[in-house]
Amino acid sequence: MDQVVLARSLFGTTMAFHIIFATIGVGLPLMILIVEVLFQFTGDSDYALMAKRWTRGFAVLLGVAIPSGTIAGVQLSLLWPQFMKVVGKVIALPFQIEIFAFLLEALFMSIYVYAADRLSRGMRILSVVLVAFGAVMSAILITNVHAFEGTPTGFRIVGGEIVDIRPWKAFFNPSFAVSAGHVAVSAYMTGAFVIASLAAFKMLRRGLSDKHYAFHRKALMVGLVVGGLFSVLTALNGHASAQHLYDEQPEKLAAAEGLFVTQDHAPLTIGGFTDKETHEVKYGIEIPWALSFLANNRFDTVVKGLNEWPEDEWPPLFIHTLFNAMVGVGMLLLLMSIVGFWWHRLLKKQTFPRWMVWSFFVSGPLSMLGIEFGWIFSCTGRQPWILYRVMRTSEAVTHTGNLGTLFLLFTGVYLLLAISVVVVLRAYFKRHPLGDELGGSGDVNGEEEGLHV
Amino acid sequence: MSDELIAVSLLWLFVFVYAMAASIDFGAGFWSLIYLYRKENNMTQIANRYLSPSWEVTNVFIVLVVIGTVSFFPGATAVLGTVLLWPFSIGLLLLTLRSAFLVFSHAAEKKYARALSVISGATGVFLPMLLILVLPITYGGMIGTTDGRDQLLWGSLLSSASTYAYLAFAGLSTLFLSSLLLADYSHVSEDWRAYQVYRKDAIWLGPFAFLAAIFVIVTMARDAPWMYDNLQNNKGWILSSGVLYVLGYLALFTPRKAGSPAAGRPRLAVVATVFQYLLAATGYGEAHLPYIVYPSVTIQSGFTDESTFHALFVSYLVGFVVLTPGFWLFWRMFMRDKKYLRQK
C-alpha cells in the first residue's frame, strides 16, 4: 500500500484511540469538580460518593490515556519527520506549554487521588480545579497545533527555507480560538454524557432500591444538565467554526456541504452521499438558500463550490457524511437533555420510563461517536495538505519502511487495551458495589488500599 | 554561552532527569515483581507506594525530552525520527503495556493482579535498554544514506560492541539506582527489613553498573574515536564521577547510628550516586559536542529559529516557576509525609 495511506492509517488509529481517553480525561475532571462543589453546597453525601467513585474510574482510564497520548506525541516525529521540522521551528510553543499543563495535571492528579485524606477541603477542591485546568489546557494547546495546520501563519517559505518566523503569531493563528473552543466544549459535553450514560445503565437494572435509584438519578441529572449546557455551546461554536471555514478553508466547507458549483442563494443539503461522478449529493434533503445564510448570515452570500479547485486539491468527498453525522449527533444530544430536564424538573416525575432511560444510555457512546466523526472530518477535510497550502502530507511522511507491520502491532495493542480497560473497570466496580458505600458510614475516605494506581 | 549551547544543555538536563526518574520508576516495577512471590514482606508494597503517585509524573519527562528535541533541534528530529521509527515504536508499545498493566494490576482482582504485575515489571526493565540505543546510534557509522534518505543500519548496530556495552549499562544502572532509592525510601518509612533487602541489592549491583560504565568508555575508543578523544581531553568530569561513586557506595556501609537498627546512610548514598551520574553525563555530553548525530547534525546545523528559541526559553522559565509549588507539595505528600510512608 501507499506509504502516505499507511502512515495516515497508523497515526489516525492512534488518534482515534487516544481521543476517547483524552476526551474523557478533559470532561471527567470537570464533572468531578462539579459534584465536589455540589457536595459542599448541598451537604448531600451522595455527591461526595460520586466524586470518589468517578475519581477511581478516572485513575484507571489514565493508565490508558497517558501512554496513548505519549504514543501520539512521539509518533508525530517518527511518522512525519519533515512536518515536525517545520513544527520545531515555527509552532513549538504550544507543544512546550502543553508539557507544563500535562505536568500540572499529573502532579495534582496524584495528590488528589493518593493524598485526598490528608488534604484540607479547600486544598482538595483546588487540586481538582488544577487537574481539570491542566487537562483542558493540554487539549487546547494540542488543538493549537491542529489549528495551525489548517491556517498556518507566522512564517514564510522562500526558496524552500523557512524565514520571518514569528512564533506567537503562529500560536495565535486565525483558527486557534474557534477550534480550541470547539474541542473544549465538546469534550465537556461528552464527559457529561458519559456520566449520564453510566447512570442510565445502572437505572436500567430492575429491582433497584429507591436509595440506589435516587443516587443514579442524581448522577444522571448532573450529566444531562451539564451535557445539555455544553451541547448548546458546542452548537453555537460549531456554527462559528463553519463560518470560519467559509473564510479560511473554503474547499473544506464546499466538501462538507457537497457543493460543486459556486453560487449565491446556495442550498443546504442535509444527509445523503456525495457522488464524485455526477457532482451531486444523492439522497440528501435540500433546504434552499440556507447554506448561504449559514456561511455568512446573508442569503445572497456567494459560496464557493469544489469546481473552483483542481481535483487533486479536493478533500475526500465522504466528509459530507461525517460532517452531517457530527451535527446530527449534537442535535440529538441536545434534545435528550432537554427531554430529561423537562421530565424530571418541570413535570417533577421521580422515575423515568424505560425507553427514555435507554436513550440516555446511548447518549455517551453517541457523544463519543460525534467526537470521532468531528476529528476525522476535521483532519481528512484538510487533505491533501498537512499544512494547508504549504506542505502536502505526502511531502511530510517518513521513508522508513514496514509501516504495515507497525500498524498491525499498534492496532493489536489498542484492541488489547480497549478490552482490558473495560474488563478491569467492570470487575473493579463489581467488587466495590455502590451498596457497600451508600448511606450509613459516611466514611468517604475509607478503604484507601482499595485502589492504588 | 551561545543559544545553541544553552538549548543543548537544557535538553541534556531533561534527558538526565528522565534517565534518573525512569530508571527508578522502571526498576521499582521490576523489584515489585521480584519480591511478589516472597512470603510476608513489604518490599513489593514499598515499591508500589513509590510507583503509584510517581509514574505519571515520570512519564511526562519522556514527552518533554521528545518535544525538547523537536523544538530546540528540528534539524536533528528529521534524522532521528526517521532512523528511530522502529526502536522507538517498540519502546512505545512496551511503555504502553507497562503503564496500562501497572495501573490495571492495582485495580484488578488478586488472581489477575499478579499476571499483570509480571508483565508490567518485565516490560519495564527492557525499556531503558531500548531507549539508550539512541546513544550508540549517534556515534556515527550506524546511519546509512541512500538517495538522500537516511536509514538505520541494523547490521552495524547489532554487531557493535558499544551497543552491548550500553545495553548492559542501562539495565544494570536501572536496577542499581532503583534499589538504592528504594533502600532510602524504606529507610524513611522505617521498614528495616525492606531496607536491608534493597540495601543488599544495591551493594551487589553497584560494582557491576560501574564496570558496565567502564565497558562503555572502552568500546567508545574503537567505535567513536572522535568522541573518545574529546573525553580524554576532559577527563576531570569522569574522574570526579568515579570518586563520587566510591563515596556513595561507602555511604551504604557507615556504622549504624544510635537508635537506628541498620547500618548505612542511604540518603547520602542516593545523593552521591545521582551526582556521580550527573558528572559523568556532563562529561559525556561535552565530549559529544558539537554533534547531535555524528557527523551529519551539529547543534548549529540542527538548531531551531532564534525567535522560537527565545519564546521557548521564556515559557520554560514561567512554566517551572508556576510548577514549583506543585512539585514541592508532591514531594511533601509522597516522599516525606510519615502518614503516607508508614501506612501498613
Tab-separated table of C-alpha atoms in Angstrom, chain B residues 3-343:
chain	number	residue	atom	x	y	z
B	3	ASP	CA	21.834	29.931	22.409
B	4	GLU	CA	22.687	26.565	20.874
B	5	LEU	CA	24.735	25.642	23.902
B	6	ILE	CA	22.007	26.727	26.322
B	7	ALA	CA	19.469	24.715	24.371
B	8	VAL	CA	21.537	21.565	24.197
B	9	SER	CA	22.436	21.829	27.895
B	10	LEU	CA	18.764	22.147	28.830
B	11	LEU	CA	17.866	19.223	26.610
B	12	TRP	CA	20.647	17.105	28.055
B	13	LEU	CA	19.443	18.035	31.530
B	14	PHE	CA	15.946	16.787	30.630
B	15	VAL	CA	17.447	13.573	29.285
B	16	PHE	CA	19.350	13.196	32.538
B	17	VAL	CA	16.294	13.852	34.713
B	18	TYR	CA	14.241	11.393	32.702
B	19	ALA	CA	17.032	8.806	32.781
B	20	MET	CA	17.210	9.015	36.568
B	21	ALA	CA	13.460	9.123	37.198
B	22	ALA	CA	12.720	6.418	34.644
B	23	SER	CA	15.468	4.128	35.938
B	24	ILE	CA	13.991	4.367	39.374
B	25	ASP	CA	10.447	4.007	38.029
B	26	PHE	CA	11.080	1.004	35.793
B	27	GLY	CA	13.422	-0.511	38.338
B	28	ALA	CA	10.819	-0.198	41.085
B	29	GLY	CA	8.360	-2.047	38.854
B	30	PHE	CA	10.934	-4.767	38.412
B	31	TRP	CA	11.592	-5.101	42.159
B	32	SER	CA	7.912	-5.167	42.914
B	33	LEU	CA	7.769	-8.150	40.562
B	34	ILE	CA	10.848	-9.888	42.011
B	35	TYR	CA	9.507	-9.782	45.552
B	36	LEU	CA	5.931	-10.537	44.581
B	37	TYR	CA	6.239	-14.221	45.351
B	38	ARG	CA	8.168	-13.961	48.580
B	39	LYS	CA	6.022	-14.540	51.570
B	40	GLU	CA	5.422	-11.956	54.244
B	41	ASN	CA	7.361	-8.982	53.117
B	42	ASN	CA	6.804	-5.342	52.430
B	43	MET	CA	9.249	-4.998	49.577
B	44	THR	CA	6.531	-5.031	46.933
B	45	GLN	CA	4.357	-2.591	48.866
B	46	ILE	CA	7.268	-0.225	49.295
B	47	ALA	CA	7.966	-0.322	45.567
B	48	ASN	CA	4.300	0.232	44.745
B	49	ARG	CA	3.945	3.018	47.275
B	50	TYR	CA	6.691	4.838	45.439
B	51	LEU	CA	5.371	3.975	41.974
B	52	SER	CA	1.688	4.772	42.393
B	53	PRO	CA	1.888	8.538	42.585
B	54	SER	CA	5.091	8.993	40.604
B	55	TRP	CA	4.802	7.080	37.331
B	56	GLU	CA	2.581	9.683	35.674
B	57	VAL	CA	4.957	12.481	36.555
B	58	THR	CA	7.929	10.465	35.306
B	59	ASN	CA	6.096	9.765	32.072
B	60	VAL	CA	5.755	13.485	31.394
B	61	PHE	CA	9.524	13.753	31.168
B	62	ILE	CA	9.848	11.418	28.210
B	63	VAL	CA	7.419	13.619	26.332
B	64	LEU	CA	9.448	16.605	27.488
B	65	VAL	CA	12.615	15.048	26.036
B	66	VAL	CA	10.963	14.344	22.686
B	67	ILE	CA	9.321	17.759	22.465
B	68	GLY	CA	12.533	19.415	23.637
B	69	THR	CA	14.425	17.753	20.799
B	70	VAL	CA	11.795	18.713	18.241
B	71	SER	CA	11.557	22.317	19.353
B	72	PHE	CA	15.252	23.044	20.042
B	73	PHE	CA	16.769	20.968	17.253
B	74	PRO	CA	14.250	20.365	14.490
B	75	GLY	CA	17.147	19.510	12.181
B	76	ALA	CA	18.035	16.556	14.369
B	77	THR	CA	14.401	15.495	14.630
B	78	ALA	CA	14.131	14.754	10.942
B	79	VAL	CA	17.099	12.344	11.039
B	80	LEU	CA	16.372	10.805	14.421
B	81	GLY	CA	12.657	10.443	13.727
B	82	THR	CA	13.455	8.571	10.549
B	83	VAL	CA	16.030	6.157	11.917
B	84	LEU	CA	14.396	5.595	15.279
B	85	LEU	CA	10.977	4.684	13.894
B	86	TRP	CA	11.341	1.016	14.731
B	87	PRO	CA	13.282	1.101	18.003
B	88	PHE	CA	11.069	3.826	19.431
B	89	SER	CA	7.842	2.271	18.192
B	90	ILE	CA	8.726	-0.936	20.005
B	91	GLY	CA	9.616	1.198	23.006
B	92	LEU	CA	6.241	2.937	22.866
B	93	LEU	CA	4.415	-0.363	22.745
B	94	LEU	CA	6.348	-1.657	25.746
B	95	LEU	CA	5.787	1.602	27.606
B	96	THR	CA	2.074	1.415	26.909
B	97	LEU	CA	1.742	-2.164	28.090
B	98	ARG	CA	3.856	-1.370	31.091
B	99	SER	CA	1.906	1.699	32.236
B	100	ALA	CA	-1.512	0.277	31.499
B	101	PHE	CA	-0.862	-3.052	33.197
B	102	LEU	CA	0.753	-1.333	36.141
B	103	VAL	CA	-2.489	0.569	36.680
B	104	PHE	CA	-4.693	-2.422	35.903
B	105	SER	CA	-2.786	-4.662	38.304
B	106	HIS	CA	-3.759	-2.430	41.195
B	107	ALA	CA	-7.413	-2.314	40.226
B	108	ALA	CA	-7.805	-5.951	39.234
B	109	GLU	CA	-8.604	-8.936	41.374
B	110	LYS	CA	-5.741	-10.645	43.182
B	111	LYS	CA	-5.585	-13.616	40.832
B	112	TYR	CA	-5.133	-11.440	37.748
B	113	ALA	CA	-3.160	-8.758	39.530
B	114	ARG	CA	-0.097	-10.983	39.685
B	115	ALA	CA	-0.014	-11.763	35.990
B	116	LEU	CA	-0.464	-8.080	35.208
B	117	SER	CA	2.347	-7.114	37.596
B	118	VAL	CA	4.632	-9.652	35.954
B	119	ILE	CA	4.017	-8.178	32.509
B	120	SER	CA	4.433	-4.589	33.655
B	121	GLY	CA	7.550	-5.346	35.719
B	122	ALA	CA	9.201	-7.341	32.951
B	123	THR	CA	8.452	-4.899	30.108
B	124	GLY	CA	9.689	-2.028	32.265
B	125	VAL	CA	13.210	-3.326	32.608
B	126	PHE	CA	13.705	-3.627	28.827
B	127	LEU	CA	12.658	-0.043	28.195
B	128	PRO	CA	15.811	1.728	29.363
B	129	MET	CA	17.822	-0.723	27.269
B	130	LEU	CA	15.807	0.129	24.193
B	131	LEU	CA	15.862	3.881	24.757
B	132	ILE	CA	19.603	4.060	25.386
B	133	LEU	CA	20.239	2.735	21.855
B	134	VAL	CA	19.965	6.321	20.672
B	135	LEU	CA	23.443	6.901	22.150
B	136	PRO	CA	25.418	4.365	20.063
B	137	ILE	CA	23.283	5.282	17.034
B	138	THR	CA	24.510	8.883	17.196
B	139	TYR	CA	28.153	7.683	17.304
B	140	GLY	CA	28.262	7.685	13.528
B	141	GLY	CA	28.536	4.736	11.175
B	142	MET	CA	25.105	3.366	12.012
B	143	ILE	CA	23.057	5.635	9.786
B	144	GLY	CA	23.299	4.991	6.068
B	145	THR	CA	22.154	7.431	3.423
B	146	THR	CA	20.833	6.320	0.066
B	147	ASP	CA	19.330	8.829	-2.382
B	148	GLY	CA	19.391	11.447	0.339
B	149	ARG	CA	17.263	9.255	2.601
B	150	ASP	CA	18.546	8.201	5.998
B	151	GLN	CA	18.126	4.731	7.333
B	152	LEU	CA	19.269	2.787	10.347
B	153	LEU	CA	21.919	0.151	9.592
B	154	TRP	CA	20.706	-2.648	11.799
B	155	GLY	CA	23.712	-4.823	10.958
B	156	SER	CA	26.150	-2.232	12.282
B	157	LEU	CA	24.019	-1.609	15.348
B	158	LEU	CA	23.748	-5.257	16.279
B	159	SER	CA	27.390	-6.120	15.577
B	160	SER	CA	28.883	-3.239	17.526
B	161	ALA	CA	30.411	-3.913	20.928
B	162	SER	CA	29.271	-0.464	22.053
B	163	THR	CA	25.656	-1.468	21.618
B	164	TYR	CA	26.071	-4.235	24.142
B	165	ALA	CA	28.050	-2.043	26.483
B	166	TYR	CA	25.151	0.420	26.530
B	167	LEU	CA	22.585	-2.331	26.970
B	168	ALA	CA	24.453	-3.651	29.985
B	169	PHE	CA	24.934	-0.152	31.353
B	170	ALA	CA	21.248	0.723	31.015
B	171	GLY	CA	19.974	-2.499	32.523
B	172	LEU	CA	22.389	-2.542	35.452
B	173	SER	CA	22.061	1.171	36.182
B	174	THR	CA	18.297	0.822	36.261
B	175	LEU	CA	18.476	-1.907	38.852
B	176	PHE	CA	21.236	-0.229	40.859
B	177	LEU	CA	19.589	3.190	41.022
B	178	SER	CA	16.160	1.830	41.849
B	179	SER	CA	17.381	-0.483	44.578
B	180	LEU	CA	19.333	2.393	46.045
B	181	LEU	CA	16.332	4.714	46.023
B	182	LEU	CA	14.006	2.068	47.410
B	183	ALA	CA	16.547	1.443	50.161
B	184	ASP	CA	16.310	5.117	51.042
B	185	TYR	CA	12.535	5.088	50.692
B	186	SER	CA	12.164	2.137	53.064
B	187	HIS	CA	14.678	3.758	55.400
B	188	VAL	CA	12.484	6.866	55.616
B	189	SER	CA	9.483	4.590	56.054
B	190	GLU	CA	11.362	2.831	58.863
B	191	ASP	CA	10.719	-0.524	57.287
B	192	TRP	CA	14.024	-2.104	58.305
B	193	ARG	CA	13.520	-5.472	56.718
B	194	ALA	CA	12.779	-3.988	53.285
B	195	TYR	CA	15.677	-1.604	53.809
B	196	GLN	CA	18.121	-4.473	54.392
B	197	VAL	CA	16.938	-6.285	51.274
B	198	TYR	CA	17.175	-3.254	48.991
B	199	ARG	CA	20.495	-2.229	50.533
B	200	LYS	CA	21.884	-5.681	49.786
B	201	ASP	CA	20.634	-5.438	46.196
B	202	ALA	CA	22.300	-2.073	45.764
B	203	ILE	CA	25.544	-3.375	47.244
B	204	TRP	CA	25.913	-6.232	44.803
B	205	LEU	CA	24.636	-4.295	41.772
B	206	GLY	CA	26.792	-1.204	42.254
B	207	PRO	CA	30.114	-2.672	41.097
B	208	PHE	CA	28.512	-4.274	38.026
B	209	ALA	CA	26.913	-0.991	36.977
B	210	PHE	CA	30.297	0.664	37.450
B	211	LEU	CA	32.041	-1.997	35.314
B	212	ALA	CA	29.426	-1.533	32.586
B	213	ALA	CA	30.191	2.197	32.558
B	214	ILE	CA	33.882	1.428	32.063
B	215	PHE	CA	32.953	-1.012	29.294
B	216	VAL	CA	31.094	1.845	27.560
B	217	ILE	CA	34.215	4.031	27.628
B	218	VAL	CA	36.495	1.218	26.464
B	219	THR	CA	34.312	0.350	23.478
B	220	MET	CA	33.944	4.024	22.632
B	221	ALA	CA	37.673	4.202	21.875
B	222	ARG	CA	37.117	1.912	18.913
B	223	ASP	CA	33.571	2.814	17.805
B	224	ALA	CA	33.662	6.582	18.202
B	225	PRO	CA	37.288	7.738	18.329
B	226	TRP	CA	36.225	11.366	17.802
B	227	MET	CA	34.226	11.286	20.992
B	228	TYR	CA	36.786	9.257	22.904
B	229	ASP	CA	39.415	11.896	22.141
B	230	ASN	CA	37.132	14.634	23.398
B	231	LEU	CA	36.512	12.640	26.534
B	232	GLN	CA	40.270	12.190	27.054
B	233	ASN	CA	40.749	15.937	26.883
B	234	ASN	CA	38.132	16.400	29.542
B	235	LYS	CA	38.934	13.645	31.993
B	236	GLY	CA	38.011	15.702	35.040
B	237	TRP	CA	34.280	15.024	34.866
B	238	ILE	CA	34.650	11.282	34.529
B	239	LEU	CA	37.294	11.006	37.246
B	240	SER	CA	35.288	13.037	39.757
B	241	SER	CA	32.273	10.940	38.875
B	242	GLY	CA	34.308	7.877	39.830
B	243	VAL	CA	35.206	9.478	43.145
B	244	LEU	CA	31.545	10.119	43.909
B	245	TYR	CA	30.710	6.536	43.057
B	246	VAL	CA	33.137	5.353	45.699
B	247	LEU	CA	31.755	7.864	48.194
B	248	GLY	CA	28.145	6.877	47.544
B	249	TYR	CA	28.989	3.207	47.742
B	250	LEU	CA	30.835	3.607	51.015
B	251	ALA	CA	27.870	5.504	52.445
B	252	LEU	CA	25.982	2.209	52.411
B	253	PHE	CA	28.484	0.809	54.914
B	254	THR	CA	28.711	3.545	57.528
B	255	PRO	CA	28.292	2.147	61.044
B	256	ARG	CA	24.785	2.417	62.339
B	257	LYS	CA	23.771	5.408	64.326
B	258	ALA	CA	22.358	5.221	67.801
B	259	GLY	CA	18.645	4.466	67.624
B	260	SER	CA	18.798	3.144	64.111
B	261	PRO	CA	18.681	-0.621	63.749
B	262	ALA	CA	20.564	-0.752	60.454
B	263	ALA	CA	23.892	0.319	59.031
B	264	GLY	CA	24.421	2.748	56.158
B	265	ARG	CA	23.244	6.211	55.220
B	266	PRO	CA	21.092	5.635	52.152
B	267	ARG	CA	20.089	9.260	51.644
B	268	LEU	CA	23.749	10.230	51.338
B	269	ALA	CA	24.322	7.264	49.015
B	270	VAL	CA	21.433	8.308	46.755
B	271	VAL	CA	22.574	11.918	46.555
B	272	ALA	CA	26.206	10.986	45.874
B	273	THR	CA	25.190	8.469	43.229
B	274	VAL	CA	22.861	10.883	41.451
B	275	PHE	CA	25.726	13.378	41.343
B	276	GLN	CA	28.016	10.617	40.127
B	277	TYR	CA	25.750	10.110	37.123
B	278	LEU	CA	25.299	13.847	36.673
B	279	LEU	CA	29.047	14.470	36.465
B	280	ALA	CA	29.512	11.565	34.079
B	281	ALA	CA	26.634	12.823	31.945
B	282	THR	CA	28.146	16.300	31.851
B	283	GLY	CA	31.499	14.946	30.666
B	284	TYR	CA	29.779	12.664	28.181
B	285	GLY	CA	27.594	15.455	26.838
B	286	GLU	CA	30.531	17.806	26.491
B	287	ALA	CA	32.519	15.198	24.564
B	288	HIS	CA	29.554	14.630	22.237
B	289	LEU	CA	29.547	18.274	21.159
B	290	PRO	CA	29.191	19.845	18.728
B	291	TYR	CA	27.470	16.835	17.205
B	292	ILE	CA	23.972	15.659	17.915
B	293	VAL	CA	24.184	12.976	15.257
B	294	TYR	CA	27.769	12.382	14.130
B	295	PRO	CA	28.782	13.540	11.543
B	296	SER	CA	25.679	14.979	9.893
B	297	VAL	CA	23.913	17.122	12.504
B	298	THR	CA	25.604	19.580	14.832
B	299	ILE	CA	23.935	21.779	17.404
B	300	GLN	CA	24.374	24.680	14.979
B	301	SER	CA	23.015	22.977	11.861
B	302	GLY	CA	20.043	21.431	13.636
B	303	PHE	CA	19.132	24.473	15.711
B	304	THR	CA	15.677	25.970	15.731
B	305	ASP	CA	14.844	29.546	14.824
B	306	GLU	CA	16.244	32.209	17.163
B	307	SER	CA	12.891	33.833	17.893
B	308	THR	CA	11.302	30.450	18.580
B	309	PHE	CA	14.129	29.642	20.950
B	310	HIS	CA	13.660	32.860	22.868
B	311	ALA	CA	9.921	32.318	23.180
B	312	LEU	CA	10.526	28.745	24.343
B	313	PHE	CA	13.080	29.868	26.863
B	314	VAL	CA	10.628	32.291	28.423
B	315	SER	CA	7.954	29.586	28.515
B	316	TYR	CA	10.382	27.307	30.384
B	317	LEU	CA	11.106	29.943	32.982
B	318	VAL	CA	7.437	30.720	33.530
B	319	GLY	CA	6.459	27.041	33.438
B	320	PHE	CA	8.906	25.911	36.067
B	321	VAL	CA	8.173	28.856	38.335
B	322	VAL	CA	4.448	28.073	38.152
B	323	LEU	CA	5.003	24.368	38.759
B	324	THR	CA	7.446	24.644	41.634
B	325	PRO	CA	4.766	24.752	44.377
B	326	GLY	CA	3.191	21.675	42.795
B	327	PHE	CA	6.462	19.767	42.918
B	328	TRP	CA	7.011	20.890	46.473
B	329	LEU	CA	3.555	19.685	47.568
B	330	PHE	CA	4.082	16.422	45.695
B	331	TRP	CA	7.397	15.859	47.439
B	332	ARG	CA	5.899	16.655	50.839
B	333	MET	CA	2.935	14.345	50.336
B	334	PHE	CA	4.671	11.282	48.959
B	335	MET	CA	8.358	11.410	49.828
B	336	ARG	CA	8.286	12.919	53.299
B	337	ASP	CA	4.892	12.507	54.913
B	338	LYS	CA	5.224	9.780	57.538
B	339	LYS	CA	1.497	9.105	57.400
B	340	TYR	CA	1.830	8.057	53.779
B	341	LEU	CA	5.166	6.294	54.128
B	342	ARG	CA	4.388	4.215	57.202
B	343	GLN	CA	0.898	3.041	56.387
